[in-house]
Coordinates of C-alpha atoms and ligand atoms in Angstrom, one line a residue:
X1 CA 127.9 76.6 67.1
X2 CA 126.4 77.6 70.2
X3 CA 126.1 81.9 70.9
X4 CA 128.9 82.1 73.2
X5 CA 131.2 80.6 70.6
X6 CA 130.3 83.0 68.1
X7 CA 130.0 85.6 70.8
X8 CA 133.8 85.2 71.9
X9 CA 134.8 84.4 67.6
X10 CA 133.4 88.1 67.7
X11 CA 135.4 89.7 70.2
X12 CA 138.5 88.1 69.1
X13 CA 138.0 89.6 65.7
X14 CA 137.6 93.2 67.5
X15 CA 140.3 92.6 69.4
X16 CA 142.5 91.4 66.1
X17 CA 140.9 95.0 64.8
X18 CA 141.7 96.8 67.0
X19 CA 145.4 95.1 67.2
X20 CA 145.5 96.2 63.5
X21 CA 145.1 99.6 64.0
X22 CA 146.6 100.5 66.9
X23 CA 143.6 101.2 68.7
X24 CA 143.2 100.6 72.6
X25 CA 140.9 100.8 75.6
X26 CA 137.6 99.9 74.3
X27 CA 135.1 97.4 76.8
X28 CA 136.4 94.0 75.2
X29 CA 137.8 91.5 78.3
X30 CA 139.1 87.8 77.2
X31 CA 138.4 86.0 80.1
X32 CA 139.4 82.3 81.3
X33 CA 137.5 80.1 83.0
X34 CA 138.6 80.4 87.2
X35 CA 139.5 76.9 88.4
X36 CA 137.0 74.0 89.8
X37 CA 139.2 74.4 93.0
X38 CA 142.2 75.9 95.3
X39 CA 143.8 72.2 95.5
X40 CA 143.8 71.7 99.4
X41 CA 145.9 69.2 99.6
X42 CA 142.6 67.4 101.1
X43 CA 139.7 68.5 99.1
X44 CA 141.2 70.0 96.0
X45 CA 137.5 70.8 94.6
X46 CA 136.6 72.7 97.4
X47 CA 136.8 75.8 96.8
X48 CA 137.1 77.7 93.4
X49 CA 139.9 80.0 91.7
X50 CA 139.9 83.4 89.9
X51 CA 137.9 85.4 92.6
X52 CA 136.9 86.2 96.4
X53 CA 133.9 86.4 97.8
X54 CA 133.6 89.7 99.7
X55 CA 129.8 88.9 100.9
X56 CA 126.8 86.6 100.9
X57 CA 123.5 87.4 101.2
X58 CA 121.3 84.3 101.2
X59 CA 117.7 84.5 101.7
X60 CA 116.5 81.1 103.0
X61 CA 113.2 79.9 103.2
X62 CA 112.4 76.7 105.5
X63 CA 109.5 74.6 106.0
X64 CA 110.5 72.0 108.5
X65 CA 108.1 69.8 107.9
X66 CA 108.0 69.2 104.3
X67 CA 111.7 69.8 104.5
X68 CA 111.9 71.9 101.8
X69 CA 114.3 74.7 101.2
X70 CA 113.5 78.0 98.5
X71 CA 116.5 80.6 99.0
X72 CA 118.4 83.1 96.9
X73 CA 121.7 83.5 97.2
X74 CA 123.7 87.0 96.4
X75 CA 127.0 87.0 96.4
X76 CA 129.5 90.0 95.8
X77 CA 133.0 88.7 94.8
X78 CA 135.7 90.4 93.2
X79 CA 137.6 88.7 90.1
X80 CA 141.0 88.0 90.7
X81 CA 141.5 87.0 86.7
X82 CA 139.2 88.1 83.3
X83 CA 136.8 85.4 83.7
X84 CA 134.9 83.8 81.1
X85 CA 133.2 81.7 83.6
X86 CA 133.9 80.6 87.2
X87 CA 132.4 77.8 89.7
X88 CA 131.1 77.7 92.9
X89 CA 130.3 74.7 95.0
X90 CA 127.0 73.4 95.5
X91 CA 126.0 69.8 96.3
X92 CA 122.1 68.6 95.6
X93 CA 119.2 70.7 95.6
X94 CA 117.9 72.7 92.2
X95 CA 119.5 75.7 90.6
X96 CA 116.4 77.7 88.9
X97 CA 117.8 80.6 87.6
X98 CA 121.4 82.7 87.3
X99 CA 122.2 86.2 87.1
X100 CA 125.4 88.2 86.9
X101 CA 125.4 91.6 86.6
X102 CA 121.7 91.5 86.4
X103 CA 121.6 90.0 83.2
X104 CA 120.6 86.2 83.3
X105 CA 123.8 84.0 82.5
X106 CA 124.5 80.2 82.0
X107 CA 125.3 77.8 84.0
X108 CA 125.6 73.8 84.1
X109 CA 126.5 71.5 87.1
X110 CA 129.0 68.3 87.3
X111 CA 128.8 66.6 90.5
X112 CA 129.1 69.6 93.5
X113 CA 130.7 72.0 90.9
X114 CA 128.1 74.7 89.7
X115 CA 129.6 76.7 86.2
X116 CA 128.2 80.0 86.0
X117 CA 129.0 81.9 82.3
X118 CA 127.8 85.2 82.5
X119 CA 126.5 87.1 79.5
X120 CA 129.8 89.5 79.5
X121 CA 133.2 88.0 80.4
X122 CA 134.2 89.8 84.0
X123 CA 137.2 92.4 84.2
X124 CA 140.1 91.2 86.4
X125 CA 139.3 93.8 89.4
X126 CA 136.0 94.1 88.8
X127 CA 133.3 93.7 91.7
X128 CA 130.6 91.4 90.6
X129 CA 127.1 90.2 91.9
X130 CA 125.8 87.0 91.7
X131 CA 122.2 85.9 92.2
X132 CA 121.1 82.4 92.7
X133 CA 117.6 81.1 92.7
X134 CA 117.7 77.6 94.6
X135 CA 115.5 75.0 96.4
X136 CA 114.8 71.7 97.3
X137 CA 115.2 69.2 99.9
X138 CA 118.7 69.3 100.5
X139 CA 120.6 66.8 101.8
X140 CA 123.6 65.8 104.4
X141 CA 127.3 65.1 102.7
X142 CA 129.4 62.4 104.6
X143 CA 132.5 63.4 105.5
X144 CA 135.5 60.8 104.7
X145 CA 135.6 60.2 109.0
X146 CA 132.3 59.3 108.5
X147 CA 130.6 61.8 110.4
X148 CA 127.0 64.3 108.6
X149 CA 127.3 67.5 107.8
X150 CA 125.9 69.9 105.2
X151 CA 121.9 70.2 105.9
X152 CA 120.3 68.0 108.9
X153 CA 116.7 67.6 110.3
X154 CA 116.1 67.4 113.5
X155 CA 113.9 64.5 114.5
X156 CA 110.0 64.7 114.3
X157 CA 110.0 67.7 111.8
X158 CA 111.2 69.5 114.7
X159 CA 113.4 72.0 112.4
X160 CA 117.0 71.4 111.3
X161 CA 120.3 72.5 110.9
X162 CA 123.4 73.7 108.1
X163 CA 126.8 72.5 109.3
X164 CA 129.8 72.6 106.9
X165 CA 133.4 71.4 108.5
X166 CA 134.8 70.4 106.3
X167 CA 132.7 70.7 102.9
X168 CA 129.6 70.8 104.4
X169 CA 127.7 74.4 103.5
X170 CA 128.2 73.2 99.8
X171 CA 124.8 71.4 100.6
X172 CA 122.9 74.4 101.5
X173 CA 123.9 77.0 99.8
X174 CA 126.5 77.7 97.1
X175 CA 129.2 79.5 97.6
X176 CA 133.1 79.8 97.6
X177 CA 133.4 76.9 100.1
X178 CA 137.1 76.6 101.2
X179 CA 138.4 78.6 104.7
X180 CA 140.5 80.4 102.2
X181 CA 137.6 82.9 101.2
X182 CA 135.9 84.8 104.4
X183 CA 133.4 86.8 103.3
X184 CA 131.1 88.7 105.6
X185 CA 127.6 87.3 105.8
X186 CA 123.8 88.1 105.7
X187 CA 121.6 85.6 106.4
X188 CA 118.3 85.9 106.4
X189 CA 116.0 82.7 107.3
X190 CA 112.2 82.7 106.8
X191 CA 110.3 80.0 109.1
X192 CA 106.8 79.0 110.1
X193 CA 105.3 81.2 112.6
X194 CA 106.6 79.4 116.1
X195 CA 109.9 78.4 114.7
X196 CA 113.1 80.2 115.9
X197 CA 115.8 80.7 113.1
X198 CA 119.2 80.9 114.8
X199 CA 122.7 81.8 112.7
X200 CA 125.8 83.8 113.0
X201 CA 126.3 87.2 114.3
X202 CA 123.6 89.6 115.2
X203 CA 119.8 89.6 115.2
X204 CA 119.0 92.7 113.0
X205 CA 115.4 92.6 112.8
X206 CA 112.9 89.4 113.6
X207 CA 109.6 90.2 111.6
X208 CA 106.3 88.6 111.4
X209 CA 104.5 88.2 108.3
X210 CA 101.4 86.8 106.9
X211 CA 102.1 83.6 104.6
X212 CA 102.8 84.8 100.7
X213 CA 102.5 81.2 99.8
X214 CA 106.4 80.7 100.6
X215 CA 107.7 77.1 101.4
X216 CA 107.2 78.2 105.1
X217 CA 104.1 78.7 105.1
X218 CA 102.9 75.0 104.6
X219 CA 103.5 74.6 108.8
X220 CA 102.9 78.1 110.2
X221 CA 99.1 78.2 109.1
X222 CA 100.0 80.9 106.4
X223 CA 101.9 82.8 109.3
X224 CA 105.9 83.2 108.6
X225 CA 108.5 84.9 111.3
X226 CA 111.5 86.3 109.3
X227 CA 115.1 86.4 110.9
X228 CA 118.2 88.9 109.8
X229 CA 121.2 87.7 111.0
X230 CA 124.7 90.0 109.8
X231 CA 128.2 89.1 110.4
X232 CA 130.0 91.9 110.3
X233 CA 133.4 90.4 110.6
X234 CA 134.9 88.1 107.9
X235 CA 133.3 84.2 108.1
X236 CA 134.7 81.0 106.4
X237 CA 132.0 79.5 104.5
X238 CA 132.4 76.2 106.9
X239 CA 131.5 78.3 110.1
X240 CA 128.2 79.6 108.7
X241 CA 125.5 78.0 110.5
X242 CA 121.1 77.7 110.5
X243 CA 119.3 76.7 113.2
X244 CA 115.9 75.8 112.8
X245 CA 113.7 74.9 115.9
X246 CA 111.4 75.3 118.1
X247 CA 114.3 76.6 120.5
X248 CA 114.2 78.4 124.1
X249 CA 116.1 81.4 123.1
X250 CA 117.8 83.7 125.8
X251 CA 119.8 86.7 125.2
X252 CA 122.3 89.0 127.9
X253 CA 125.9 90.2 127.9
X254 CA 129.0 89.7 128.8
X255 CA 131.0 91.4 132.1
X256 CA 132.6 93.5 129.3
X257 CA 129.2 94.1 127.1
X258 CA 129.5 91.3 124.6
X259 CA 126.2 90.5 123.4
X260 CA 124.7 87.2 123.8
X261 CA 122.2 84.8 122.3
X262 CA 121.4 81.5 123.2
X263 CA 119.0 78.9 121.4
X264 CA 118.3 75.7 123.4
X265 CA 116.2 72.9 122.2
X266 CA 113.5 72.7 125.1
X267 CA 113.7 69.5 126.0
X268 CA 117.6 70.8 126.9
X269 CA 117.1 74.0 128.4
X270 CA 116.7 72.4 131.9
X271 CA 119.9 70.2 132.0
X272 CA 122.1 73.2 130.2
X273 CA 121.1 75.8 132.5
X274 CA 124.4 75.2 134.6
X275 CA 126.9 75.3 132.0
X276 CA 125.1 77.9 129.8
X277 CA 125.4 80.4 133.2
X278 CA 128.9 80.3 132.6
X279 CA 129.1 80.8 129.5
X280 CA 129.8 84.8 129.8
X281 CA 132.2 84.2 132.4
X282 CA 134.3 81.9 129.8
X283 CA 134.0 84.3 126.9
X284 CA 135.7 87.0 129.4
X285 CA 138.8 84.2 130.4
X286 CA 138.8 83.9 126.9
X287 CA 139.6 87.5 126.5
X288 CA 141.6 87.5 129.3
X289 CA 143.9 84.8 127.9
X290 CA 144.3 84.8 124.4
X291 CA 143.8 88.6 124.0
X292 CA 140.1 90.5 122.6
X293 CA 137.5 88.2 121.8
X294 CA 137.2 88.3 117.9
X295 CA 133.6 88.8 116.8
X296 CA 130.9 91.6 118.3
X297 CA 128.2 88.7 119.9
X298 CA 128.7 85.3 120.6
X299 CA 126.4 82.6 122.7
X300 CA 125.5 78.7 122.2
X301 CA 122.9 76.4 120.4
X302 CA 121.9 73.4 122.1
X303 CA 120.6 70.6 119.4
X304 CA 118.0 67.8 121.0
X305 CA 120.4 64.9 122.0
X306 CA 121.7 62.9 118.9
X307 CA 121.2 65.4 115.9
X308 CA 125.1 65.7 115.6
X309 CA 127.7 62.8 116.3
X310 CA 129.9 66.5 117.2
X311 CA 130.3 69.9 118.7
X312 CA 130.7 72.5 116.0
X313 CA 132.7 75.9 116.6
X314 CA 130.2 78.1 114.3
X315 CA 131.0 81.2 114.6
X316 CA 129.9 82.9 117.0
X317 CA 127.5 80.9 117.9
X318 CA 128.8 77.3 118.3
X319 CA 126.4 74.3 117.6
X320 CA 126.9 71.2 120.3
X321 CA 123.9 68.5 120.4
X322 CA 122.7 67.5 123.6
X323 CA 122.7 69.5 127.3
X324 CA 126.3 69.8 128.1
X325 CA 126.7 68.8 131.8
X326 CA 129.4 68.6 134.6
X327 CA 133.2 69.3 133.4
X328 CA 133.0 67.5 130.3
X329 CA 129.9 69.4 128.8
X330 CA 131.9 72.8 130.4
X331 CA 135.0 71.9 128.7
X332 CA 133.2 70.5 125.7
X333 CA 131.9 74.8 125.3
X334 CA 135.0 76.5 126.3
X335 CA 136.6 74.3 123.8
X336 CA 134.1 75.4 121.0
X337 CA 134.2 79.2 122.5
X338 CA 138.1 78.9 122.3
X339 CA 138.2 78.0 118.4
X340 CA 136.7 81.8 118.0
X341 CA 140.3 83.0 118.6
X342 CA 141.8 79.8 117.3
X343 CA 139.9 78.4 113.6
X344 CA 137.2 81.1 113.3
X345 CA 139.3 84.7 114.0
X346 CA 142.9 82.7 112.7
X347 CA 141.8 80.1 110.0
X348 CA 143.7 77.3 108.9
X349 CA 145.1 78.5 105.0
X350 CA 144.4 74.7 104.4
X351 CA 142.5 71.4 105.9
X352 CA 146.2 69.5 106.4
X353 CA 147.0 72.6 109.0
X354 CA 143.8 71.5 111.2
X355 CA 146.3 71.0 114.2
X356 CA 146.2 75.1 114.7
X357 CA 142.1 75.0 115.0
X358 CA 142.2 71.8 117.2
X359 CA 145.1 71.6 119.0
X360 CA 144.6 75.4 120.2
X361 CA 141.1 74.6 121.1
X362 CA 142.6 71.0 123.1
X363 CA 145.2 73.1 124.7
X364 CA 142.9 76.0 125.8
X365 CA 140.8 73.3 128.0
X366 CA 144.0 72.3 129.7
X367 CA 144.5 75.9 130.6
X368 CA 140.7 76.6 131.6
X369 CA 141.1 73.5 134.0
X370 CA 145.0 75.0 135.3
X371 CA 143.2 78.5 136.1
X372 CA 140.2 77.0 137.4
X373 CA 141.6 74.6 140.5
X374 CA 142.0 71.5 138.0
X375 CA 144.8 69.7 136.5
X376 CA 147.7 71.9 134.9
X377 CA 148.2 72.0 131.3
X378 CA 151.8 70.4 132.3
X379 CA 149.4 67.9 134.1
X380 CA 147.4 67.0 131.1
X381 CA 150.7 66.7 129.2
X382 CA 151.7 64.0 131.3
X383 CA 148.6 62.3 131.5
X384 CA 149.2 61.9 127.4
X385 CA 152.3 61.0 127.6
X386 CA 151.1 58.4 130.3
X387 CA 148.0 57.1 128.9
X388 CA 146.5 58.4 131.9
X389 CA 142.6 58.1 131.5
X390 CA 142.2 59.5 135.6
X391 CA 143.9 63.0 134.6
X392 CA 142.3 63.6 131.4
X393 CA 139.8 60.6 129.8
X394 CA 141.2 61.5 126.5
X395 CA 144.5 60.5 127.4
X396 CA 144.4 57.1 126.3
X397 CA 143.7 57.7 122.5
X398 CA 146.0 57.4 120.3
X399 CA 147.7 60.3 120.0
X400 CA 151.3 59.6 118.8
X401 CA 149.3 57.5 115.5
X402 CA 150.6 60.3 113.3
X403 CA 152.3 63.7 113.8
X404 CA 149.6 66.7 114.0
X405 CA 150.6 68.7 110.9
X406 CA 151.0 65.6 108.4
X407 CA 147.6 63.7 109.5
X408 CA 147.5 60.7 106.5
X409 CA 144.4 62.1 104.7
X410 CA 141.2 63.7 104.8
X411 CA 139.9 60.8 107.1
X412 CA 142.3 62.0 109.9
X413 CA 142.0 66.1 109.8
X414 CA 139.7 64.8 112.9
X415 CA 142.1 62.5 114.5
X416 CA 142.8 62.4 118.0
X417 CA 146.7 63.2 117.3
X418 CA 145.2 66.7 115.9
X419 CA 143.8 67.2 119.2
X420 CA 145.8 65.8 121.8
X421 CA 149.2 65.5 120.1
X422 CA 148.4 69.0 118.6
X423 CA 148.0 70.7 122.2
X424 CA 150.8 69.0 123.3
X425 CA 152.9 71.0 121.1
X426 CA 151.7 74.0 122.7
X427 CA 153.1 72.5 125.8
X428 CA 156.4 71.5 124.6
X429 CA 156.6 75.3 123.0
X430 CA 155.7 76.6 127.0
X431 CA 158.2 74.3 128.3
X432 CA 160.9 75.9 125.9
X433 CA 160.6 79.5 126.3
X434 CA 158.4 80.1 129.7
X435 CA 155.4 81.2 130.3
X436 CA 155.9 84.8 129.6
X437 CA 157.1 84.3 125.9
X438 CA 154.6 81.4 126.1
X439 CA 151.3 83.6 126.1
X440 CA 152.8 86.7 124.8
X441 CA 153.1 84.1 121.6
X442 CA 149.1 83.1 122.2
X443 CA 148.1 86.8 121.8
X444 CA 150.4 87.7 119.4
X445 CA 149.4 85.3 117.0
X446 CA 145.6 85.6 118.0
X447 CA 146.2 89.5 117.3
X448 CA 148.6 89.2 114.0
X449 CA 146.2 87.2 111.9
X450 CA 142.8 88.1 113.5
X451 CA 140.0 87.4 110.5
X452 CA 142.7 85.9 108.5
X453 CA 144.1 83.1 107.6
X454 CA 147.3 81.3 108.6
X455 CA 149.3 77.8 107.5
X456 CA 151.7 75.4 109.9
X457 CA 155.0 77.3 108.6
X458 CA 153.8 80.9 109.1
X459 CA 152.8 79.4 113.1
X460 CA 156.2 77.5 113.1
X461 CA 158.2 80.8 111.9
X462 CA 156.0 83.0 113.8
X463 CA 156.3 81.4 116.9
X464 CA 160.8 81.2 116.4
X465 CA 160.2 85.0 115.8
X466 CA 158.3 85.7 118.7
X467 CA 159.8 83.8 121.7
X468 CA 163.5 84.5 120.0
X469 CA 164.1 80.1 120.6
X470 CA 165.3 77.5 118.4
X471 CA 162.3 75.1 118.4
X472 CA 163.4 73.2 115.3
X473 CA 163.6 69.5 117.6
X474 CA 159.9 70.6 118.7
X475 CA 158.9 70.6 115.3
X476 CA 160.9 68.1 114.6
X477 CA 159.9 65.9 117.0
X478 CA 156.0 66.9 117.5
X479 CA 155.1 68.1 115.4
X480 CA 156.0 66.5 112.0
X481 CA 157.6 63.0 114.0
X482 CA 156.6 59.8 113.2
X483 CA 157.6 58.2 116.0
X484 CA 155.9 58.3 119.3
X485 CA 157.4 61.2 121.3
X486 CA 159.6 60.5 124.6
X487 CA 159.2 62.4 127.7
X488 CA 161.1 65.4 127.0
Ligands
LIG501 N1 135.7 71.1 114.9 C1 134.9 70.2 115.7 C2 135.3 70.4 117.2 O1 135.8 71.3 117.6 C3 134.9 68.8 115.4 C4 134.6 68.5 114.0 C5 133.4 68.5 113.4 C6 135.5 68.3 112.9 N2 133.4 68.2 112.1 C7 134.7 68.1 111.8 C8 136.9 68.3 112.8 C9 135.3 67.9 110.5 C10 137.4 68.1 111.6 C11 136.7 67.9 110.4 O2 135.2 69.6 118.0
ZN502 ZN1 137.6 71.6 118.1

């Protein structure tokens, strides 16, 4: 029989005791084990049950040309249940050591699930720290569209970079790892000297060191540079991001003061410079249009060409790869700036209700092109409904395969009727009620679930409350048909 058996045989026979006599109070908790997962309809292991994560503070140490990762990861969660022991997500790399409370605790791993057991079962309520000492090479997780995520190197030891839509961040650090749990963040990167470390939120403090022998030494000739980085406003675990590299790094402000910082792979910097210029000015529309920008910096990282197959809306601080030029690379940022209102600020409650991240983010370049001299967003509508590839080059995908709030399966939270088919919505719902009710609906729903998170029938109910219409045959029709839409 193994300690914690006896252990819990030993409690139970206090608790029996103190049954007997009457007696209560006392420090004895019978916890459960929290789930392996929240069920997402898509990923039912991501994520984990009987607790929230209220912070992370990871500690990451990088050397980008061994590839090797050392970090310590600190997370403050709050039990929702006793626990006996609860799991977090982690995928690869080694798990040295386990604390809770301070005092070391057990743990075992099956497949990305990591069971922690701490020494004391955890009081329903009760605050709790967790410290884990990781490392190792970590390693990308193929998403079921087929696209990398998770950890990536750039090419030619050049640095790399943590993604995680969906399940990604699982493969750099463990965590609580579905949209459901924002947390607020501290990330702290330590690099070779001549590295930049780039992640979410502000630059507290950038300090150079002399090597201690750390994995990032190995490249820096003993010399390390350590980056603080703090988001201060709740972050879903998918939107945390590291940037490695050695990256051209420009910082300024918004018309309104908005702080921002900018890392551009150099052999980018030249090609971005246009679109990067405007960045500010789109962060401001933003505000303009869908009501305060959500987050206290924001800004851009420019990957060398190739390291992503995608633009990611980290928060913040999106991550595209490649110089974005002309009005595709311009609508490719505002679309990733936009998904701070829409997916980063308002976060989908599951992966099926993707439409509200994508479909807002679609829409907003239709509107960016209507209040900058291009096609309307009616315009764009009809180029969808037309197959029109002049109008908008994305119209000719097929965007009536499946209705945006039921996509198939996990394969399809990606899909092209998520995008397209999902801003068209938006479109029908202007159509209905005008424009007034139209963006007083944008901002209200920006506004009423800022930092939280939100589901298809709380937009759907939302948006009947709001304008004061009957959209049932939009939803109907758009959103949950089968069939391909008509002209309306
Ligand atoms: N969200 C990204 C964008 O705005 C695209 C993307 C990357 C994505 N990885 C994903 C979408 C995984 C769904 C699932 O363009
Ligand atoms: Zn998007």
């Amino acid at each position: 029989m193994d300690h914690r058996v006896l252990r819990r045989l030993a409690a139970s026979a206090v608790a029996a005791l103190f049954a007997l006599t009457g007696c209560t109070g006392g420090g004895v908790v019978e916890g459960r084990p929290g789930a392996s997962g929240v069920r997402d309809p898509f990923f039912p292991k991501a994520g984990n049950g009987g607790y929230q994560v209220e912070h992370y503070d990871l500690d990451l140490d990088y050397d980008p040309v061994g590839g090797r990762l050392h970090a310590t990861a600190v997370i403050t969660a709050r039990a929702e249940q006793a626990l006996s022991s609860f799991n977090l997500d982690l995928s690869g790399l080694q798990v040295e050591r386990v604390t809770v409370q301070g005092a070391g605790a057990r743990f075992n791993r099956t497949g990305n699930e990591l069971t922690v057991r701490p020494a004391e079962d955890l009081r329903r309520g009760e605050v709790f720290r967790t410290e884990i000492d990781y490392g190792g090479k970590p390693k990308h997780v193929t998403d079921p569209d087929g696209s990398r995520e998770g950890w990536i190197p750039l090419a030619g030891g050049q640095g790399a970079v943590g993604v995680g839509e969906p399940v990604g961040s699982m493969a750099w650090f463990p965590g609580n790892h579905h949209p459901s749990d924002k947390a607020t963040y501290d990330i702290e990167v330590t690099v070779p000297k001549g590295y930049e470390a780039v992640s979410n939120g502000e630059l507290r403090s950038r300090t150079d060191e002399p090597g201690d022998g750390g994995a990032a030494d190995a490249a820096g000739g003993g010399g390390r540079t350590v980056f603080a980085w703090r988001s201060a406003e709740p972050m879903a675990s998918y939107l945390a991001t590291v940037a490695v590299g050695k990256f051209k790094v420009t910082t300024g402000k918004t018309p309104s003061g908005i702080p921002v910082h900018t890392a551009v792979a150099p052999g980018e910097a030249a090609a971005s410079a246009p679109v990067l210029g405007r960045l500010p000015e789109m962060v401001e529309w933003g505000s303009g249009r869908f009501g305060p920008y959500p987050f206290s910096s924001t800004g851009l990282i420019v990957l060398p060409e190739g390291t992503l197959g995608y633009a990611l809306e980290t928060q913040t601080r999106p991550v595209i790869s490649g110089a974005p030029t002309g009005e595709e690379g311009e609508a490719l940022v505002l679309h990733e700036l936009a998904h701070q209102w829409f997916g980063d600020s308002v976060s989908p409650k599951s992966w099926k209700d993707m439409w509200l991240n994508e479909g807002f983010a679609t829409y907003a370049e239709w509107l960016w092109s209507e209040d900058h001299g291009g096609p309307s967003a009616q315009q764009h509508f009809d180029a969808y409904l037309a197959g029109d590839t002049d109008v908008d080059p994305a119209a000719g995908s097929d965007w009536y395969a499946f209705p945006p709030a039921a996509p198939p399966g996990p394969k399809d939270i990606s899909g092209s009727p998520v995008y397209g088919r999902g801003a068209m919505v938006l479109q029908r719902i202007r159509q209905e009620v005008g424009d007034e009710k139209f963006f007083a609906l944008v901002r209200g729903w920006a506004a009423d679930h800022r930092h939280g998170n939100a589901s298809t029938a709380d937009f759907t109910a939302y948006a009947q409350e709001k304008t004061g219409h009957d959209l049932k045959k939009v939803w109907d029709v758009w959103l949950y048909g089968k069939e391909r839409p008509k002209a309306p």
